[in-house]
Coordinates of C-alpha atoms in Angstrom, one line a residue:
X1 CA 58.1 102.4 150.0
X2 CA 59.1 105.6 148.0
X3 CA 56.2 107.9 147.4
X4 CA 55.8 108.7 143.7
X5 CA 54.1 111.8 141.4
X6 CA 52.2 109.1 140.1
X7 CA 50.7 107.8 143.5
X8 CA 50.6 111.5 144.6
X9 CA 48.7 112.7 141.7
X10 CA 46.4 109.7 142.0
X11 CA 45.9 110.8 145.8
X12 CA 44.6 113.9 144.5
X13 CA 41.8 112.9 142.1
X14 CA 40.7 110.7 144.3
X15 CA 39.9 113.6 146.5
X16 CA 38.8 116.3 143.9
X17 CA 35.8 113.8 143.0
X18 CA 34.4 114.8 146.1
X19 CA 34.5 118.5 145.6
X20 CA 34.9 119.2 141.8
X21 CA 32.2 119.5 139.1
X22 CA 32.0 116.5 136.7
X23 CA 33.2 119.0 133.4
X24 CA 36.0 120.0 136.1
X25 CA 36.6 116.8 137.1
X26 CA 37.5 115.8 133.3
X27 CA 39.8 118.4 132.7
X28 CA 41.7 117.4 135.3
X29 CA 41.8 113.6 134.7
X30 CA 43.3 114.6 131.0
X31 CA 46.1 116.9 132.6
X32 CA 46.8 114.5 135.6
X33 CA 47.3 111.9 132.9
X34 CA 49.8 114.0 131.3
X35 CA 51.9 114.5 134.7
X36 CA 52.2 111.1 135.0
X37 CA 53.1 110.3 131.6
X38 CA 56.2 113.1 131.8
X39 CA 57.2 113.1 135.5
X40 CA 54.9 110.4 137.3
X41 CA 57.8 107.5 137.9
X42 CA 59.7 110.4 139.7
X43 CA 60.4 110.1 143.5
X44 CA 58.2 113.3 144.4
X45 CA 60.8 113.7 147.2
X46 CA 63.5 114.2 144.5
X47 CA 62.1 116.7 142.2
X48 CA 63.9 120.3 142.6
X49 CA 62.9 123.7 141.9
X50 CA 64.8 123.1 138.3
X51 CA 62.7 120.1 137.6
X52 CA 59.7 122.1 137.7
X53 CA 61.3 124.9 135.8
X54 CA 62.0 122.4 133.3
X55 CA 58.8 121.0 132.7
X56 CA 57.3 124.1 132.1
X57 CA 59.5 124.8 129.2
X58 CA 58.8 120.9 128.0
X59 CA 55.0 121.7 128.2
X60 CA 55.5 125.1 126.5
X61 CA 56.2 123.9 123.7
X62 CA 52.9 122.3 123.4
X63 CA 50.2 124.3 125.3
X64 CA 48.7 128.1 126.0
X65 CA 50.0 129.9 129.0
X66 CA 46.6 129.4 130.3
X67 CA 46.6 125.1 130.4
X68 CA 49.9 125.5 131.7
X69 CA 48.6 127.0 134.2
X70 CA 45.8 124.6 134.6
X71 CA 49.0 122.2 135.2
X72 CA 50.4 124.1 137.5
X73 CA 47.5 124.2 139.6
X74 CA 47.2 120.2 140.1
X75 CA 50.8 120.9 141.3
X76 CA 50.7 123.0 143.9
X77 CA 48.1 120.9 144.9
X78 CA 50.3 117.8 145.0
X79 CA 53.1 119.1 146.6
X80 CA 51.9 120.8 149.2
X81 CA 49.7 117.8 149.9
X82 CA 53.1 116.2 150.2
X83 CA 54.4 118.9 152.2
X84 CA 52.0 118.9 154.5
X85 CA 52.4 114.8 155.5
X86 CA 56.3 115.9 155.6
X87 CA 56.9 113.3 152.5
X88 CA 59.0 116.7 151.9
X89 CA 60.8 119.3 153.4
X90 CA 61.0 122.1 150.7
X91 CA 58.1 122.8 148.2
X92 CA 59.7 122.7 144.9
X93 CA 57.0 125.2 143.1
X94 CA 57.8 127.9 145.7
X95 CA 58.5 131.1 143.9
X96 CA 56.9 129.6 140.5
X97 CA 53.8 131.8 139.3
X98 CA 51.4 131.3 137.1
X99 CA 52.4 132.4 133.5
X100 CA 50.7 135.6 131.9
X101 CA 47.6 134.7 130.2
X102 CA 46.0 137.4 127.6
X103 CA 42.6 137.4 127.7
X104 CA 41.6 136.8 123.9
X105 CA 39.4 139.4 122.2
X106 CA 35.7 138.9 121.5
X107 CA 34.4 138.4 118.3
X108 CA 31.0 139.5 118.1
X109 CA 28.7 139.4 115.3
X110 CA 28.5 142.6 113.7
X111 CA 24.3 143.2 112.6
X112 CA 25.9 142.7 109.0
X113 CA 26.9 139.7 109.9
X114 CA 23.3 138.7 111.9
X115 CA 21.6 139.9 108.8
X116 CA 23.5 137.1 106.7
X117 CA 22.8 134.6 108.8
X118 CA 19.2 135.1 108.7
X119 CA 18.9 134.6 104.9
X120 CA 20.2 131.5 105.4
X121 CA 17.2 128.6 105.0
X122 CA 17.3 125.8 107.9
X123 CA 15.4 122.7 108.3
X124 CA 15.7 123.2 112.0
X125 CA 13.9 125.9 113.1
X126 CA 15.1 125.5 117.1
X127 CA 18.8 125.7 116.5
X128 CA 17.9 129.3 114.3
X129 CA 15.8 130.3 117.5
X130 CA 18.1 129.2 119.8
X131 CA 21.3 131.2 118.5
X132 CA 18.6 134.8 117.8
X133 CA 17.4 134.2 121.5
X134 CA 21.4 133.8 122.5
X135 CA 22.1 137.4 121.0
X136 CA 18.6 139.0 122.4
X137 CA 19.2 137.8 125.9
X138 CA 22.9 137.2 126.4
X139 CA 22.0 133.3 128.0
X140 CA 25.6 131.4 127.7
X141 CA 25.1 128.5 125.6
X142 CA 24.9 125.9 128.7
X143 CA 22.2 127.8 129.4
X144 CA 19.8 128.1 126.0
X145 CA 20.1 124.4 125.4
X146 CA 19.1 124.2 129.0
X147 CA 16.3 126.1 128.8
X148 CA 12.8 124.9 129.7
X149 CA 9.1 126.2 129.0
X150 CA 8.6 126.0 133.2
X151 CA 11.4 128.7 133.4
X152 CA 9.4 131.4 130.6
X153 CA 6.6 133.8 131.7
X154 CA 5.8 135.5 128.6
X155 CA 3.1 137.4 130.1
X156 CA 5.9 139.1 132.2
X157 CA 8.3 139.5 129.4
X158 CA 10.8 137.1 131.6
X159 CA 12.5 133.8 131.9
X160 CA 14.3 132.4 134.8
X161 CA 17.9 131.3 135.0
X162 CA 18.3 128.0 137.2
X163 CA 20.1 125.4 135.3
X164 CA 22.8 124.5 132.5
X165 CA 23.5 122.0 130.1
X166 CA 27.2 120.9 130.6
X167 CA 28.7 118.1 128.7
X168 CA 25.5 116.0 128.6
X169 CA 24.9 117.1 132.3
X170 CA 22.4 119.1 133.7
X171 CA 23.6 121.4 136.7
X172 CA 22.5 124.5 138.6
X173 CA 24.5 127.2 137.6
X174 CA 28.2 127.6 139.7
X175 CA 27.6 130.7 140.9
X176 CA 24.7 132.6 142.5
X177 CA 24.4 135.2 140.1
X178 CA 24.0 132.9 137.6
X179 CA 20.6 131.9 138.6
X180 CA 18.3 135.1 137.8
X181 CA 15.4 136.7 136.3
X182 CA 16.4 137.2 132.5
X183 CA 14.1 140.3 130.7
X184 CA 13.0 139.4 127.6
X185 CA 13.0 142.3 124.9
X186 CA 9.8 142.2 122.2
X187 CA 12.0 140.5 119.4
X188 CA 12.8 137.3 122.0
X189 CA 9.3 137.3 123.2
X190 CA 8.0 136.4 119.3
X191 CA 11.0 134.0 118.6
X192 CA 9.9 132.0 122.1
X193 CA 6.4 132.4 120.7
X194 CA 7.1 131.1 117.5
X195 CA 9.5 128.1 119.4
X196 CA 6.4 127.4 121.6
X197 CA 4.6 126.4 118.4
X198 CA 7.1 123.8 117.7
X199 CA 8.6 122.4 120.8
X200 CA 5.5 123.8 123.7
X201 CA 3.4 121.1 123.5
X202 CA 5.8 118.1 124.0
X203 CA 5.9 115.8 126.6
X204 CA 7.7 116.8 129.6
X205 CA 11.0 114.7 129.7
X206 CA 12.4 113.7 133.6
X207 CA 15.8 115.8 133.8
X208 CA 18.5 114.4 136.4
X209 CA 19.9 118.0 137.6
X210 CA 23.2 117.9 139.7
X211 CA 23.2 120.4 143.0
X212 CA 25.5 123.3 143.7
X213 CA 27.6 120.3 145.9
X214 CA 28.3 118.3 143.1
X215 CA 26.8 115.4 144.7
X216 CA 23.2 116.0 145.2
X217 CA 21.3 115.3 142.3
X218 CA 17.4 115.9 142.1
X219 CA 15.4 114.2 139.1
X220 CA 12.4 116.3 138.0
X221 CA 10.0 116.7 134.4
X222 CA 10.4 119.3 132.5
X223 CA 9.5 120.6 129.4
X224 CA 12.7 121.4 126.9
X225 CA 12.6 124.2 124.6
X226 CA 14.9 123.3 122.3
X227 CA 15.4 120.2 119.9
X228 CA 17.9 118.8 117.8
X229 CA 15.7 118.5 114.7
X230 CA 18.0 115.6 113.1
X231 CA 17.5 113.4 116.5
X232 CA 14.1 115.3 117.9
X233 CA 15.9 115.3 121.2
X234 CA 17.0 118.2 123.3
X235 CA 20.4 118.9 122.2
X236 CA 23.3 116.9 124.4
X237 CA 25.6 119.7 125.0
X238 CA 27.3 122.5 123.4
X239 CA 29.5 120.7 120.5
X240 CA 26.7 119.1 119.2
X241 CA 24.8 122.3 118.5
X242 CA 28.2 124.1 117.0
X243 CA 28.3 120.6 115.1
X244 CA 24.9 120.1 113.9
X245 CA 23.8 123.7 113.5
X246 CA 25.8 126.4 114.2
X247 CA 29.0 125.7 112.2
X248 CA 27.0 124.9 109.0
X249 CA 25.1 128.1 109.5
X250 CA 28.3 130.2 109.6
X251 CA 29.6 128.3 106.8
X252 CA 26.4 128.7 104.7
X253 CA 26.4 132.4 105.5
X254 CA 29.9 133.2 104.3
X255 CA 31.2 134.2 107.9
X256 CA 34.2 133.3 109.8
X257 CA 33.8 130.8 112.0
X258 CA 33.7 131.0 115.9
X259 CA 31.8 129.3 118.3
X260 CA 28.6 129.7 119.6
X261 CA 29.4 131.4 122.8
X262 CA 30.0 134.2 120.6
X263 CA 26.6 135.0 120.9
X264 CA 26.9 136.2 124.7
X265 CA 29.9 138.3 123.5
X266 CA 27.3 139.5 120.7
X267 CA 24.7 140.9 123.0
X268 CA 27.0 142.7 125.7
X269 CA 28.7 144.3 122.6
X270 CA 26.2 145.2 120.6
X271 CA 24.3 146.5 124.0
X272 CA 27.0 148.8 124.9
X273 CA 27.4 150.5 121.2
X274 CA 23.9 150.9 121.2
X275 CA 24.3 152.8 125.0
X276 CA 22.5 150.6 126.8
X277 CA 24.1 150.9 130.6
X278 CA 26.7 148.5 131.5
X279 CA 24.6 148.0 134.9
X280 CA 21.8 146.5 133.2
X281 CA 24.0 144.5 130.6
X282 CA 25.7 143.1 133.2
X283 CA 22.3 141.9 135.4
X284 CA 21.4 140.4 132.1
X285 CA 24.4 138.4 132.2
X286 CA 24.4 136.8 135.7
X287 CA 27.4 138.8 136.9
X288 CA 27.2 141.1 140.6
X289 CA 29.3 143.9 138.7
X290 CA 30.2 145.6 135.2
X291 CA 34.1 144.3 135.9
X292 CA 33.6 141.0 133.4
X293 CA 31.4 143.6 130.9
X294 CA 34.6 145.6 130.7
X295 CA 37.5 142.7 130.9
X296 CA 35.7 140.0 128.3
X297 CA 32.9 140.6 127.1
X298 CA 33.1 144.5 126.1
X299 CA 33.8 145.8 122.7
X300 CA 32.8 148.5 120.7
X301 CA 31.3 147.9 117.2
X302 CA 32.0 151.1 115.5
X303 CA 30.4 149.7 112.0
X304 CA 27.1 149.5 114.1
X305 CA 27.3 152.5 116.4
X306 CA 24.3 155.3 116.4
X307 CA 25.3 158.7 115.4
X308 CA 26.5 160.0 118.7
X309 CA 26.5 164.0 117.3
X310 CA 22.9 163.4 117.1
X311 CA 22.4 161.9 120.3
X312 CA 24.9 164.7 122.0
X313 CA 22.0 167.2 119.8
X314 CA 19.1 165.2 121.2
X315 CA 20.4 164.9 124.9
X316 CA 20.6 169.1 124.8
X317 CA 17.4 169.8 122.7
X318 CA 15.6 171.1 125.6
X319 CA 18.0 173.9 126.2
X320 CA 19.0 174.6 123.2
X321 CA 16.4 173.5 120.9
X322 CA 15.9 170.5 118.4
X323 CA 18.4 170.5 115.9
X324 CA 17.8 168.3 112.7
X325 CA 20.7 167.9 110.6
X326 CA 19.5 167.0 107.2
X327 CA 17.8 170.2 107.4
X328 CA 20.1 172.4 109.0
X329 CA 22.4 173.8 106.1
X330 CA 18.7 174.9 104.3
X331 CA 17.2 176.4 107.5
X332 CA 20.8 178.3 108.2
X333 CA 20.8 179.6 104.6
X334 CA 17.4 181.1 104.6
X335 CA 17.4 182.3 108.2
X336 CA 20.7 184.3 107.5
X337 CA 19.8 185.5 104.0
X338 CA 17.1 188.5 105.4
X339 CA 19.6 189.7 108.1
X340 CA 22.7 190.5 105.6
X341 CA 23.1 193.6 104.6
X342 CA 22.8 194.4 100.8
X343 CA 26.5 195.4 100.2
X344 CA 27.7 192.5 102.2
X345 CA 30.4 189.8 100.9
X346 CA 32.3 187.2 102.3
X347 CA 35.8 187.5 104.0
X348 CA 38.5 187.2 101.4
X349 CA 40.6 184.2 102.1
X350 CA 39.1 182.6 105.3
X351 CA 38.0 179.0 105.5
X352 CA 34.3 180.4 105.3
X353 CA 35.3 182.1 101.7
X354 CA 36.6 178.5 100.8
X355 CA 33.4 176.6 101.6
X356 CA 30.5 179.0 100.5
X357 CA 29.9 180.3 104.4
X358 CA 28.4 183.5 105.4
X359 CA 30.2 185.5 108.2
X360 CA 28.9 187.8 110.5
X361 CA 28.7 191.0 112.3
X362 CA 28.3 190.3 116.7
X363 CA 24.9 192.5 116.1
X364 CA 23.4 189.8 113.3
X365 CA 24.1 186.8 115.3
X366 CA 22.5 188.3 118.7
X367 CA 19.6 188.9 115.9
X368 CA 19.5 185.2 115.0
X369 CA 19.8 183.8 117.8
X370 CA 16.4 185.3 118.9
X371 CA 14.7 184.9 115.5
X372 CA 16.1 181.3 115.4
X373 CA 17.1 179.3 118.6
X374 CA 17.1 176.3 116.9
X375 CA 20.7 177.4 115.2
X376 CA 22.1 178.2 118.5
X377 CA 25.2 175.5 118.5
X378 CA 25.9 176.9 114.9
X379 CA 25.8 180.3 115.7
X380 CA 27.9 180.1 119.2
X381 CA 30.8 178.3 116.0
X382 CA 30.1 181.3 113.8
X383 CA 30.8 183.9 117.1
X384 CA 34.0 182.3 118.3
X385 CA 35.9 182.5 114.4
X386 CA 34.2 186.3 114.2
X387 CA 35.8 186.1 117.8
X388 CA 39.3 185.2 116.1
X389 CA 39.5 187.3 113.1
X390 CA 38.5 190.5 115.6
X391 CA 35.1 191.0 114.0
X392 CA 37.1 193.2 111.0
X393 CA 35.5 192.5 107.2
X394 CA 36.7 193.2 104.3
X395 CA 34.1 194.9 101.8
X396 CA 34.1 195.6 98.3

C-alpha cells in the first residue's frame, strides 16, 4: 500500500496529542487540514525538493512568512518521520529554511491615550480593572482573566503568577519563569481593592487546571477575580474580553484599535521611558533576561518621556549643586549684574550680542563661580566661548 501525506500527516497528530498543549494542538489541526487539502492525495515518496518549493509560493500567496512557517514545521516533522522508517530515501525539505519573519512593532498606549480611556463610563467595572491592572503590572492577558483572590497578598503589595486562561482552558504557565511573584505598585493595589469589593466575596468556583505535561490535570476551588458583567461569569478566554469589553472601550474612547495584549507592551514601554531598569521590567514580566524587553516588547514613548536634562541636572546636583531651570535665567541675571564693570558692553556681533547674553572676563567667572556654585554648568559654557573668541572685548 502506498504511504500518503494524508496518512503521514495523520500519523503525526496522532502523536502530537500526547505532547502538545491543547491551544497548540488546534493550531496544528487547522494547518494539517490545509496540507492535506493541497498535497495530502500525494505519494509522500514522490514529492521532490521542487514540490515543496512550489507549495510555498502557493501558500504565499495567502499567508504571513510566519504561518508559513508554522507549515513548514509540521513538515519537517512528516518527512523525516518518513525518513526515518525508510518510506524515503532523500528528505525533500533539505536545504528549505524557514522564511524571514519581522517581528511587528508594539503599539503601546501612550498616557494620552490611557487618559481617554478612563473617561469613558462602563457598566462593567472588572473588565475597566482588569485592562488598568494589565498596564500596572505587565500580567499577559491569559494571565489577568486567570487571576484569582488566593494568588493576591495585598498586605505584601504582591500577587503570584501560577496559571493562565487559554482558550477556555486553564493551564500552568509553559515556562518556569512564567510562574512568579508579581510586585504590585500603589495604583494596582487600590484597583484590586476596589475589585475585591465587587468580585471578593463570591463563591469559590472548582477550576480544572491542566499540568506543565499537558495531561495531568488537577481540579481545585478558587476564587476568580474577574467577571464578565453581561454573563457574571469569569470571562472564557481572551476574545471574549477584546469582544465584550475591550474593543468597545477603544471604540468609545476614539483610539485605534489593537488588542488587549497591548497592555503588556504598554507597561514594558512606558517602564523603560520612565527609566525604570530593564532588569526589573523584565522580572515583572516572567522572562530570565532583558533579551525579549529589547526584541518585542521595548519602545520608547518620546510624547511621555521625563525631561532627561533635568534628570542629567538632578543625577550631578551633589557635585555641582541643584540647578532649577525655571529659575535659572533670573538667578544668572542678578548674580552677574554686581560683578560687571560699569563701562562694560556686550561683544559686537557674537551669538551672545544676538540673544541679550552677558560675556565675561576669566577673572569674573572664577568670581562667580565661588559666589554662586549653583551656576557652575552655565558658567563652565560661558568660559569655553570666552575660551574661543581669546578672551579679547570690544569696548565702547
Amino acid at each position: 500500500m502506498t504511504q500518503t501525506i494524508n496518512h503521514s500527516i495523520d500519523a503525526y497528530l496522532s502523536y502530537r496529542q500526547i505532547k502538545a498543549a491543547p491551544s497548540t494542538l488546534n493550531s496544528e489541526r487547522s494547518k494539517a487540514f490545509k496540507l492535506k487539502e493541497l498535497i495530502g492525495k500525494w505519494p509522500i515518496s514522490a514529492v521532490t525538493h521542487s514540490d515543496i518549493l512550489q507549495l510555498i509560493q502557493t501558500l504565499d500567496a495567502q499567508y504571513a512568512n510566519k504561518t508559513i512557517n508554522e507549515f513548514l514545521i509540521i513538515l519537517r516533522a512528516v518527512f523525516n518521520r518518513a525518513l526515518r522508517d525508510g518510506a524515503i530515501t532523500q528528505n525533500p525539505l533539505t536545504d528549505i529554511s524557514n522564511l524571514k519573519v519581522l517581528h511587528p512593532e508594539p503599539e503601546p498606549f501612550t498616557l494620552s491615550e490611557l487618559a481617554s480611556m478612563s473617561k469613558v463610563k462602563s457598566e462593567c467595572e472588572s473588565g475597566r480593572n482588569l485592562y488598568q491592572l494589565g498596564v500596572l503590572t505587565g500580567l499577559r492577558i491569559c494571565e489577568l482573566l486567570a487571576l484569582t483572590w488566593e494568588m493576591v497578598d495585598l498586605s505584601r503589595a504582591q500577587l503570584r503568577v501560577t496559571i493562565a486562561l487559554v482558550d477556555n482552558i486553564y493551564k500552568t504557565p509553559k515556562t518556569a519563569g512564567s510562574v512568579r511573584t508579581v510586585e504590585l505598585c500603589d495604583s494596582a493595589i487600590e484597583i484590586l481593592q476596589q475589585q475585591y469589593l465587587i468580585t471578593g466575596h463570591k463563591k469559590a468556583v472548582n477550576f480544572t487546571v491542566l499540568q506543565a505535561d499537558n495531561k495531568t490535570k488537577k481540579t481545585q476551588p478558587f476564587s476568580p477575580v474577574f467577571y464578565n458583567s453581561k454573563t457574571n461569569q469569569p470571562f472564557l478566554h481572551a476574545k471574549q474580553y477584546n469582544k465584550t469589553y475591550f474593543t468597545p472601550l477603544l471604540k468609545a474612547a476614539g483610539i485605534t484599535h489593537r488588542g488587549a495584549g497591548q497592555l503588556r507592551h504598554t507597561f514594558a514601554s512606558q517602564s523603560l521611558t520612565a527609566g525604570i531598569p530593564k532588569e526589573w521590567i523584565a522580572r515583572q514580566m516572567g522572562h530570565n533576561s532583558t533579551a525579549m524587553i529589547d526584541i518585542h516588547y521595548g519602545r520608547w514613548m518620546s510624547q511621555d518621556a521625563p525631561n532627561n536634562l533635568v534628570l542629567v541636572s538632578k543625577q550631578f546636583s551633589s557635585v555641582f549643586g541643584r540647578i532649577k531651570p525655571d529659575k535659572t535665567e533670573v538667578q544668572f541675571s542678578q548674580a552677574t549684574s554686581d560683578l560687571l564693570p560699569p563701562n562694560h558692553t556686550v561683544l559686537q556681533g557674537s551669538s551672545f550680542a544676538s540673544s541679550g547674553h552677558t560675556a565675561f572676563t576669566p577673572e569674573q567667572v572664577n568670581t562667580l563661580l565661588h559666589q554662586h556654585p549653583q551656576l557652575l554648568m552655565q558658567c563652565i559654557t560661558q568660559l569655553l566661548v570666552q575660551s574661543a573668541i581669546g578672551g579679547s572685548y570690544e569696548r565702547n
